[in-house]
RNA sequence: GGGCCUUUAGCUCAGGCGGUUAGAGCGCACCCCUGAUAAGGGUGAGGUCUGUGGUUCGAGUCCACAAAGGCCCA
């Protein structure tokens, strides 16, 4: 007879195969249509806030894996805090202004940046930025990230633009803003400043000259020198920058010597002497003396054609280990013509000369070379040096040189007027460092990283000669040229931005913007020109704390957490910190958490040119966002992580394991509801055991979430499903679930435990496995628990004690027995005595307390072992030759006695040829 | 060149204060089941901890140097 119709097999339409790419959108629709985000806000209203303030991604192009990782991590953190009862609003933001969007727009519309109307260009830039904002928004939503997607913050919002101006104003009032020179890449043909992104490097043939700077060894650093005139020898490929020379930079640790040439001697780095002598065509290389660079600091040479000195300074970037650079170790330094030179100039308080104009012509400051275009000046200057004897040698050299990507001509480095935030004014640096000490950096080394950066950083250049951004709210007096950024000016601009947006700065005249009675504070004139420079986008994103956190009513200042990639120690963390400390005196976040980089399977950076870039949305289409989310949770994100096929395949397997574990529970709960629950004291020991294990799981998961250690959450979850549930508990309870009476205590006890395990596990995993958790919640719990979405439940409690500590150690004892027994079962299988464990019996020998304990739990232990028969014997009956597996405890497995019950598959000893065991007969009778 | 970081089984991770045969899950191999079935179970084989040199009675665990890789600068 077929008894399968008399047993309770699992029933469910919860699919074994998730088919995530097709099914996730249905869950997304549910979240959207039911406005779960909005419902959560209402539900948590009045609860303690948890503010994770979103760092704005740049709205240019589709999202990449790094942003995917970032947003999923934020989502996990926010959802967990929400389950914990916090009101944790998540307002996503976007960085919309800036060069990449401007350049992309120019390219897309084939605009001429020199002739296009700025307002028209800005409109097209906005369109471009908002397009990609929409693209990214859809993608982030697709990942399952819950947030206020209908009301994100955007740096081009009027209120945001106003906040930028206001923050600038606060800094200006504290005297932190100043105008100064700074070298930038400059295209003399296009007459414009160029950003690094607009530079292309090509090989170029340049002059290569060695120039003698007269030097008097007044301190007697080279006592060995008995010859005639001394010079410091420099090398350069840009003779036209010599008029800007004010210093010669040395490495402090390098050794310098004199190379003799007839009566003359040339000071240069000792290690380069040979190479230089050869390159400069000296007949021989006689080296005299040796002095550390640091000893020469403070000395000075004479400029080769101006009546002024060229100071000898020290600079760490002067290195001698590249013989190809053809240098002498004594580096020509013109602070107006190089970034390094500029920083050195600042440190030594050297004048910053810019004897070249916007068209690339030398100015009056260049003396005899005035009005020459720089490239012609090269020839003339070389000739002049030759005539005056200052030239040691002139040749040519091919090297990589920056060119303008638009006109493809060579560019020059030229200091121009820029706006700066002074890092030391009003003690900003010190205050920022103090704030850094007070912030919680996760991981802790983040502190050292950003501390060192802030400690050593130069002033912050906040201006850009661009159009797509927020204009710096300042005007210039048309009479005296004064740059004016007083509160009156800044507030007028802020008001304008707030009301009309920053486009209005371009549409209106200075007089229309400024108060009617406004006069130049210096000369009293009433005629002004508007500043054309815009803010650096970092300045913009750095004020998000003021523009968003401080302004939106659902947020609070400061934030609990900023969570970004490690590159943001340099970027957003730092600019946010500086702007907040400068304007408010405090850090805008209490803690900063960083994650590493997503690398390819080999551990290398993903890069277009390497062809190893993985598009997250491609992945989502193939495998589902859930797999990506689980991957993100599985790795220790504080370090860089590899995105390899192997790791992803593993994640997919783990996902199936978790899903199937849930499916088994759901399938066996098809006829269960809370009112059928068994009371605590009636629960079977095995069921108490799994509930105890479940509580341990929940506690460990909660702790891991609290510490943002999501990979620990992942580890415990999958380990619980694989080890406790799948390998043990679900196998153990099958017998009861399938064969006992549907409404029997034994079956209901198991279901009671399973229901609570499933409910708590699903709730606890929902921050990570949001789609699957919600799918299960909808299918199974919404009605039973009367909660609409899994995100609206409380994080499960885990304090209930199901097993005392003593009972827990009892179970550990049973587990040891089981392990030993299973080794023996494997032997029996190997010898073809049994196949399944139900075909076996176990005989356990023990004494004293152990014997009593085993006897007391013998029913549970039999189930736990999944054998048909278990007999506990006092140790005096122990047969010979048994191995002692625990002190005083012996186990042996053998073929079960009797026949297999056709219904429950347990072995029993039929009295007179029954097919099914007495237990099954009873169960059938009760049907 | 500088600041900071990473390197434990094929994969993803554990390994307070230095101390017995370095753990887990997955994967893999072999076997079992066919009443979780494009599922489930059992057993087992895999690391000497990136390398080198130190400190120590003793180091994956402390120190130095190196290699590879990463972020940010220069």
mmCIF file of C-alpha atoms in Angstrom, chain A residues 504-707:
data_model
loop_
_atom_site.group_PDB
_atom_site.id
_atom_site.type_symbol
_atom_site.label_atom_id
_atom_site.label_comp_id
_atom_site.label_asym_id
_atom_site.label_seq_id
_atom_site.Cartn_x
_atom_site.Cartn_y
_atom_site.Cartn_z
ATOM 1 C CA UNK A 504 20.469 84.829 -12.646
ATOM 2 C CA UNK A 505 24.041 85.844 -11.847
ATOM 3 C CA UNK A 506 24.707 85.615 -15.570
ATOM 4 C CA UNK A 507 21.450 87.213 -16.614
ATOM 5 C CA UNK A 508 21.593 90.259 -14.385
ATOM 6 C CA UNK A 509 24.052 93.077 -14.073
ATOM 7 C CA UNK A 510 26.033 93.748 -10.938
ATOM 8 C CA UNK A 511 23.923 96.827 -10.279
ATOM 9 C CA UNK A 512 20.715 94.787 -10.503
ATOM 10 C CA UNK A 513 22.037 92.283 -8.046
ATOM 11 C CA UNK A 514 23.598 94.616 -5.491
ATOM 12 C CA UNK A 515 21.673 96.882 -3.118
ATOM 13 C CA UNK A 516 20.904 100.184 -4.831
ATOM 14 C CA UNK A 517 23.084 102.300 -2.548
ATOM 15 C CA UNK A 518 26.016 99.951 -2.656
ATOM 16 C CA UNK A 519 29.391 101.651 -2.979
ATOM 17 C CA UNK A 520 32.912 100.362 -3.247
ATOM 18 C CA UNK A 521 34.167 100.303 0.340
ATOM 19 C CA UNK A 522 37.581 101.355 -0.864
ATOM 20 C CA UNK A 523 36.986 104.105 -3.399
ATOM 21 C CA UNK A 524 33.252 104.762 -3.218
ATOM 22 C CA UNK A 525 32.588 103.990 -6.849
ATOM 23 C CA UNK A 526 29.195 102.592 -7.804
ATOM 24 C CA UNK A 527 30.245 100.684 -10.889
ATOM 25 C CA UNK A 528 31.052 97.003 -10.592
ATOM 26 C CA UNK A 529 31.802 93.884 -12.611
ATOM 27 C CA UNK A 530 30.707 90.467 -11.486
ATOM 28 C CA UNK A 531 33.226 87.764 -10.699
ATOM 29 C CA UNK A 532 33.181 85.187 -13.494
ATOM 30 C CA UNK A 533 34.837 82.348 -11.624
ATOM 31 C CA UNK A 534 32.747 79.559 -10.185
ATOM 32 C CA UNK A 535 33.270 77.428 -7.118
ATOM 33 C CA UNK A 536 35.279 74.236 -7.135
ATOM 34 C CA UNK A 537 32.711 71.413 -6.987
ATOM 35 C CA UNK A 538 34.363 70.124 -3.839
ATOM 36 C CA UNK A 539 33.390 73.351 -2.166
ATOM 37 C CA UNK A 540 29.834 72.688 -3.288
ATOM 38 C CA UNK A 541 29.581 69.109 -2.110
ATOM 39 C CA UNK A 542 31.401 70.056 1.073
ATOM 40 C CA UNK A 543 28.555 72.316 2.154
ATOM 41 C CA UNK A 544 25.900 69.604 1.879
ATOM 42 C CA UNK A 545 25.782 69.532 5.673
ATOM 43 C CA UNK A 546 24.578 73.130 5.590
ATOM 44 C CA UNK A 547 22.484 72.878 2.449
ATOM 45 C CA UNK A 548 20.756 69.618 3.337
ATOM 46 C CA UNK A 549 21.293 68.391 6.880
ATOM 47 C CA UNK A 550 20.724 71.769 8.444
ATOM 48 C CA UNK A 551 17.834 72.703 6.186
ATOM 49 C CA UNK A 552 15.621 69.654 5.786
ATOM 50 C CA UNK A 553 13.244 69.223 8.650
ATOM 51 C CA UNK A 554 13.560 65.444 8.817
ATOM 52 C CA UNK A 555 17.334 65.648 9.292
ATOM 53 C CA UNK A 556 19.562 66.715 12.123
ATOM 54 C CA UNK A 557 22.967 68.345 12.412
ATOM 55 C CA UNK A 558 25.514 66.820 12.865
ATOM 56 C CA UNK A 559 25.005 63.474 11.157
ATOM 57 C CA UNK A 560 25.600 60.202 12.941
ATOM 58 C CA UNK A 561 27.488 58.743 10.035
ATOM 59 C CA UNK A 562 29.170 59.554 6.760
ATOM 60 C CA UNK A 563 29.931 56.387 4.794
ATOM 61 C CA UNK A 564 32.135 56.638 1.713
ATOM 62 C CA UNK A 565 35.110 55.097 -0.038
ATOM 63 C CA UNK A 566 38.579 55.624 1.345
ATOM 64 C CA UNK A 567 39.329 58.180 -1.354
ATOM 65 C CA UNK A 568 37.023 60.568 0.460
ATOM 66 C CA UNK A 569 39.461 61.174 3.263
ATOM 67 C CA UNK A 570 40.968 63.448 0.687
ATOM 68 C CA UNK A 571 37.625 64.355 -0.821
ATOM 69 C CA UNK A 572 34.237 64.737 0.734
ATOM 70 C CA UNK A 573 35.086 63.943 4.358
ATOM 71 C CA UNK A 574 37.756 66.582 4.300
ATOM 72 C CA UNK A 575 35.910 69.328 2.455
ATOM 73 C CA UNK A 576 32.817 68.733 4.565
ATOM 74 C CA UNK A 577 34.876 68.899 7.703
ATOM 75 C CA UNK A 578 36.736 72.034 6.651
ATOM 76 C CA UNK A 579 33.624 73.827 5.527
ATOM 77 C CA UNK A 580 31.714 72.941 8.698
ATOM 78 C CA UNK A 581 34.552 73.749 11.061
ATOM 79 C CA UNK A 582 35.173 76.989 9.195
ATOM 80 C CA UNK A 583 31.557 78.091 9.185
ATOM 81 C CA UNK A 584 30.206 76.485 12.377
ATOM 82 C CA UNK A 585 33.222 75.478 14.382
ATOM 83 C CA UNK A 586 32.198 71.823 14.509
ATOM 84 C CA UNK A 587 32.478 68.632 12.493
ATOM 85 C CA UNK A 588 29.302 67.758 10.562
ATOM 86 C CA UNK A 589 29.478 64.049 11.368
ATOM 87 C CA UNK A 590 30.083 62.018 14.505
ATOM 88 C CA UNK A 591 31.533 59.025 12.726
ATOM 89 C CA UNK A 592 33.013 58.300 9.324
ATOM 90 C CA UNK A 593 33.066 54.803 7.941
ATOM 91 C CA UNK A 594 35.117 53.945 4.882
ATOM 92 C CA UNK A 595 35.117 51.090 2.464
ATOM 93 C CA UNK A 596 37.779 49.920 0.058
ATOM 94 C CA UNK A 597 37.861 49.568 -3.670
ATOM 95 C CA UNK A 598 36.169 46.911 -5.757
ATOM 96 C CA UNK A 599 38.926 45.200 -7.717
ATOM 97 C CA UNK A 600 38.780 42.605 -10.456
ATOM 98 C CA UNK A 601 39.230 38.883 -9.820
ATOM 99 C CA UNK A 602 42.992 39.217 -9.874
ATOM 100 C CA UNK A 603 43.102 42.058 -7.415
ATOM 101 C CA UNK A 604 43.736 44.837 -9.903
ATOM 102 C CA UNK A 605 41.821 48.069 -10.323
ATOM 103 C CA UNK A 606 39.049 47.928 -12.868
ATOM 104 C CA UNK A 607 39.943 50.153 -15.745
ATOM 105 C CA UNK A 608 38.463 50.726 -19.143
ATOM 106 C CA UNK A 609 41.809 50.292 -20.817
ATOM 107 C CA UNK A 610 42.313 46.956 -19.100
ATOM 108 C CA UNK A 611 38.911 45.747 -20.246
ATOM 109 C CA UNK A 612 38.154 44.342 -16.798
ATOM 110 C CA UNK A 613 35.284 46.652 -15.900
ATOM 111 C CA UNK A 614 32.089 44.981 -14.747
ATOM 112 C CA UNK A 615 28.828 46.840 -15.231
ATOM 113 C CA UNK A 616 26.734 46.329 -12.104
ATOM 114 C CA UNK A 617 23.497 46.617 -14.038
ATOM 115 C CA UNK A 618 24.576 43.888 -16.433
ATOM 116 C CA UNK A 619 25.151 41.746 -13.418
ATOM 117 C CA UNK A 620 21.753 42.646 -11.990
ATOM 118 C CA UNK A 621 20.090 41.682 -15.256
ATOM 119 C CA UNK A 622 21.770 38.305 -15.233
ATOM 120 C CA UNK A 623 21.749 37.348 -11.564
ATOM 121 C CA UNK A 624 19.678 39.880 -9.672
ATOM 122 C CA UNK A 625 20.450 42.702 -7.289
ATOM 123 C CA UNK A 626 19.987 40.340 -4.362
ATOM 124 C CA UNK A 627 23.140 38.435 -5.293
ATOM 125 C CA UNK A 628 25.016 41.714 -5.476
ATOM 126 C CA UNK A 629 23.666 42.707 -2.077
ATOM 127 C CA UNK A 630 24.660 39.385 -0.582
ATOM 128 C CA UNK A 631 28.112 39.758 -2.121
ATOM 129 C CA UNK A 632 28.501 43.201 -0.602
ATOM 130 C CA UNK A 633 27.552 41.792 2.766
ATOM 131 C CA UNK A 634 29.922 38.855 2.457
ATOM 132 C CA UNK A 635 33.197 40.709 2.146
ATOM 133 C CA UNK A 636 35.203 42.706 4.628
ATOM 134 C CA UNK A 637 34.690 46.015 2.884
ATOM 135 C CA UNK A 638 37.160 47.898 5.047
ATOM 136 C CA UNK A 639 39.860 46.534 2.749
ATOM 137 C CA UNK A 640 39.743 46.310 -1.019
ATOM 138 C CA UNK A 641 37.661 43.442 -2.292
ATOM 139 C CA UNK A 642 37.873 41.242 -5.346
ATOM 140 C CA UNK A 643 34.876 40.830 -7.552
ATOM 141 C CA UNK A 644 35.640 37.423 -8.997
ATOM 142 C CA UNK A 645 33.493 34.882 -10.805
ATOM 143 C CA UNK A 646 34.444 32.347 -8.210
ATOM 144 C CA UNK A 647 33.352 34.505 -5.305
ATOM 145 C CA UNK A 648 30.083 35.336 -7.048
ATOM 146 C CA UNK A 649 29.380 31.702 -7.826
ATOM 147 C CA UNK A 650 29.852 30.991 -4.147
ATOM 148 C CA UNK A 651 27.431 33.773 -3.238
ATOM 149 C CA UNK A 652 24.842 32.329 -5.600
ATOM 150 C CA UNK A 653 25.195 28.945 -3.875
ATOM 151 C CA UNK A 654 24.850 30.467 -0.452
ATOM 152 C CA UNK A 655 21.803 32.364 -1.611
ATOM 153 C CA UNK A 656 20.197 29.103 -2.726
ATOM 154 C CA UNK A 657 21.005 27.529 0.605
ATOM 155 C CA UNK A 658 19.368 30.332 2.541
ATOM 156 C CA UNK A 659 16.419 30.415 0.208
ATOM 157 C CA UNK A 660 15.874 26.662 0.351
ATOM 158 C CA UNK A 661 16.115 26.653 4.105
ATOM 159 C CA UNK A 662 13.360 29.242 4.200
ATOM 160 C CA UNK A 663 11.406 27.266 1.643
ATOM 161 C CA UNK A 664 11.509 24.125 3.762
ATOM 162 C CA UNK A 665 10.240 26.064 6.757
ATOM 163 C CA UNK A 666 7.480 27.721 4.742
ATOM 164 C CA UNK A 667 6.453 24.443 3.143
ATOM 165 C CA UNK A 668 6.058 22.753 6.499
ATOM 166 C CA UNK A 669 4.094 25.613 7.967
ATOM 167 C CA UNK A 670 1.348 25.533 5.352
ATOM 168 C CA UNK A 671 -1.244 24.437 7.939
ATOM 169 C CA UNK A 672 0.103 26.489 10.810
ATOM 170 C CA UNK A 673 -0.887 29.762 12.359
ATOM 171 C CA UNK A 674 0.093 31.507 15.562
ATOM 172 C CA UNK A 675 -3.008 30.316 17.400
ATOM 173 C CA UNK A 676 -1.824 26.739 16.895
ATOM 174 C CA UNK A 677 1.417 27.499 18.729
ATOM 175 C CA UNK A 678 2.486 25.167 21.468
ATOM 176 C CA UNK A 679 3.148 26.647 24.868
ATOM 177 C CA UNK A 680 6.752 27.116 25.872
ATOM 178 C CA UNK A 681 6.807 24.410 28.526
ATOM 179 C CA UNK A 682 5.331 21.836 26.168
ATOM 180 C CA UNK A 683 7.932 22.351 23.463
ATOM 181 C CA UNK A 684 10.037 19.305 22.709
ATOM 182 C CA UNK A 685 13.706 19.521 23.693
ATOM 183 C CA UNK A 686 14.868 19.523 20.063
ATOM 184 C CA UNK A 687 12.591 22.468 19.348
ATOM 185 C CA UNK A 688 13.878 24.352 22.349
ATOM 186 C CA UNK A 689 17.361 23.601 21.079
ATOM 187 C CA UNK A 690 16.780 25.224 17.681
ATOM 188 C CA UNK A 691 15.044 28.200 19.290
ATOM 189 C CA UNK A 692 18.041 28.647 21.535
ATOM 190 C CA UNK A 693 20.331 28.463 18.515
ATOM 191 C CA UNK A 694 18.088 30.916 16.718
ATOM 192 C CA UNK A 695 18.425 33.390 19.569
ATOM 193 C CA UNK A 696 22.162 33.022 19.543
ATOM 194 C CA UNK A 697 22.081 33.746 15.831
ATOM 195 C CA UNK A 698 19.955 36.837 16.297
ATOM 196 C CA UNK A 699 22.228 38.188 19.032
ATOM 197 C CA UNK A 700 25.319 37.647 16.960
ATOM 198 C CA UNK A 701 23.743 39.187 13.906
ATOM 199 C CA UNK A 702 22.586 42.192 15.894
ATOM 200 C CA UNK A 703 26.014 42.764 17.349
ATOM 201 C CA UNK A 704 27.658 42.445 13.950
ATOM 202 C CA UNK A 705 25.232 44.928 12.426
ATOM 203 C CA UNK A 706 25.846 47.374 15.257
ATOM 204 C CA UNK A 707 29.549 47.225 14.480
#
